[in-house]
Structure formats: structure tokens, C-alpha cells
């Protein structure tokens, strides 16, 4: 049973989503910046941890300098387990905060702290506390795309890689669940597990834009294509998918499935890795156009786009700018948030 909570809609209106236009760089500029960043990472004893949605050059640099490119779960794990005392997280703010919570002794920096996430913004801690207090009998499961303060109020943190088996196991223990913030992911998990879930009503501004009708029409043009969908997408889009999964699960499916063409419904940043790992295969963006589409419907997260080579280079070049982009988490909140995060990392399906 999936129940929509009696709370306001916390999806971000399209006009509030920032427009972000990355700077154009020549190949020569890119290679100069990459070298400078690599030198500064080394000089600062730092490792670069990047998400699959950020600029392809930043992803390549993370790998070339001994860091990693990963989904939000593996970013958290990698940053925690890596011996470096300094982490530079290229992603959005909750990813930097998660790294800091798991490794409070490390210094964690980001190219910019302006890199938000509509799910995080759509789950204000005070309102979320009231929601939890109104439903004390429920086990609180929150998506990793939330602030440290929201995580600190939860029993479990999950990412889209592990949300299904964790909710399945809680359901098997007879637990009723309070889920936040993504209503689409929550609905998908509920339909897959049959768990009793009370849902918050946030959404991802990128995935919410994928259109089922247009995807259906595109599939008719490429009838042999596999359809890979991130579960932050609306239910009607998920219904058309061959595989529904996190970024890393989408990447795995693209390699393992026999199709030579795929239509992919997730942020377009992932196409860099999809094409790198599968040079013989063809990847097509799932459509965002259709009724209700806005000029912001570009399938690229404006906050992930802020992780540019030039921004990263500027921050690592200048101590003042670096200090301004350091992640700080209140130690008491961090200590509380570490408990549900560690539960997730220790979970074995
Ligand atoms: P993953 O956990 O699949 O990497 O997703 C994070 C995210 O922000 C998706 O929009
Ligand atoms: Fe958040 Fe969506 Fe951007 Fe992922 S793609 S960081 S869920 S706004």
C-alpha cells in the first residue's frame, strides 16, 4: 500500500530551477586545466571523487588521478575507505555532506557549494521532523539525496542502488515505512515490494521531465532498442523500461544486455561513461519534450553542471576559495546521521 502523505507538494516549480550554462573550453585549455588540477590535488594530498553526471573531463580526471567515478553509494564508500585525508567531491552538496558524515576527520571540499539537488531542497528538516512526529509508528527511510539534518532524523538512508532490497527486508520484518523525499522512487519501490509506505512528495527536476508518450513513440522508431530508466522517473516512463536502476546499474545493464542500441532516461552526463565502456553500441537520450515541457527540460542537472574543470581548478588554486567551498557538518548531527548511513553500507541483500 502506497499512501500519499497529507503534506504540500514539495516538487520544485520549473521557474525556480536555475539555468546553468557551462563555459566553453578549447582542448588546449582543458588539458592545461587538467594538469593544474592534477598537480594541486597531489600537492594537497587530495583525491577526486566524481559522480557519473558531471562533466566528462572531470570524470576522466578523477580516474586518471587515482580517484573514482561512481554512483552516489560507491562515492560514499570510496571516499570513506580511501586513505587520503582530503576529499574533493564533484557532484552535488548531499554527496559532499555524506562523505563528511562518514569521515568527520577528513576535510571535504567541492568545486562549488551552490551545487544543490531539488530533492534535498524539497525536504526542509523542520517540516520533515513534523512529518516524522505525526507518524511515530513508522520506520523512517530517506533517500541519500537529503541534507545531513534530514538523514539525522532517519532510521535508514538508502540510495537507488540498494533501496529495493532494504525496503524489502524491512517489509519482511513487518515494518511500516515513512519514505522521503522522492515520490517517484518511493512509488516504484512500493509497487515492487508491496511494502506499506507513506510518501513525501518531492521530485527530481531532471527525471521528472521524461515523457512516457514521447518515449513510447521513440521506441517505435527503434523497436530493438533496450530502454534503461533511473527510478526517479515518473511511473509511466518506468513502465516502458527493460531495466530500472541506479546509475551504476544502468551502466552495467548497457554492457551486459545483448542490445546494440539503448534509449536512456537519466541525466545526460552518464552518456560519457556509457559510450566509453561500450564503443560499439548506440545510446539515445530519452525524450523530455512533449506537453508541459519547459526550456529547462534538457535532461541535464543544472547543479551537476556546475562541476566544471575551470571551477575545480579555481578552487584548488586559491586557499580562500577552497575554504569557502569546504563542507562542514555539525558534529552532533553528523554523529546521528552516521548511524543510518552505516546501516546502509553494512547492508547485505
Ligand atoms: P545514483 O545513486 O543512481 O548515482 O543517483 C544519484 C542521483 O542524484 C540521481 O539523480
Ligand atoms: Fe538531484 Fe535530480 Fe540533480 Fe540527481 S539529477 S542531483 S536527483 S536534481
Coordinates of C-alpha atoms and ligand atoms in Angstrom, one line a residue, residues 51 53 92 94-95 116-120 143 145 182 203-207 232 267 300-304, ligand 2:
X51 CA 29.6 11.3 -10.0
X53 CA 26.6 13.1 -14.2
X92 CA 26.0 17.9 -5.5
X94 CA 24.5 16.0 -0.3
X95 CA 27.3 13.9 -1.8
X116 CA 22.2 21.7 -4.8
X117 CA 19.6 19.0 -5.6
X118 CA 15.9 19.5 -5.9
X119 CA 15.1 16.5 -3.7
X120 CA 17.3 17.9 -0.9
X143 CA 17.0 8.7 0.1
X145 CA 19.6 13.0 -1.7
X182 CA 11.3 11.3 -4.0
X203 CA 10.8 15.1 -7.2
X204 CA 14.0 15.3 -9.2
X205 CA 13.7 18.2 -11.7
X206 CA 15.7 16.3 -14.3
X207 CA 14.0 12.9 -14.2
X232 CA 13.5 8.9 -10.1
X267 CA 20.9 12.7 -16.7
X300 CA 21.0 17.7 -17.5
X301 CA 21.0 18.6 -13.9
X302 CA 21.9 22.3 -13.6
X303 CA 23.7 21.7 -10.3
X304 CA 25.8 18.8 -11.6
Ligands
LIG2 FE1 19.2 15.9 -7.6 FE2 18.0 15.2 -9.8 FE3 20.3 16.6 -9.9 FE4 20.2 13.9 -9.1 S1 19.7 14.8 -11.1 S2 21.3 15.6 -8.1 S3 18.2 13.9 -8.1 S4 18.3 17.3 -9.1

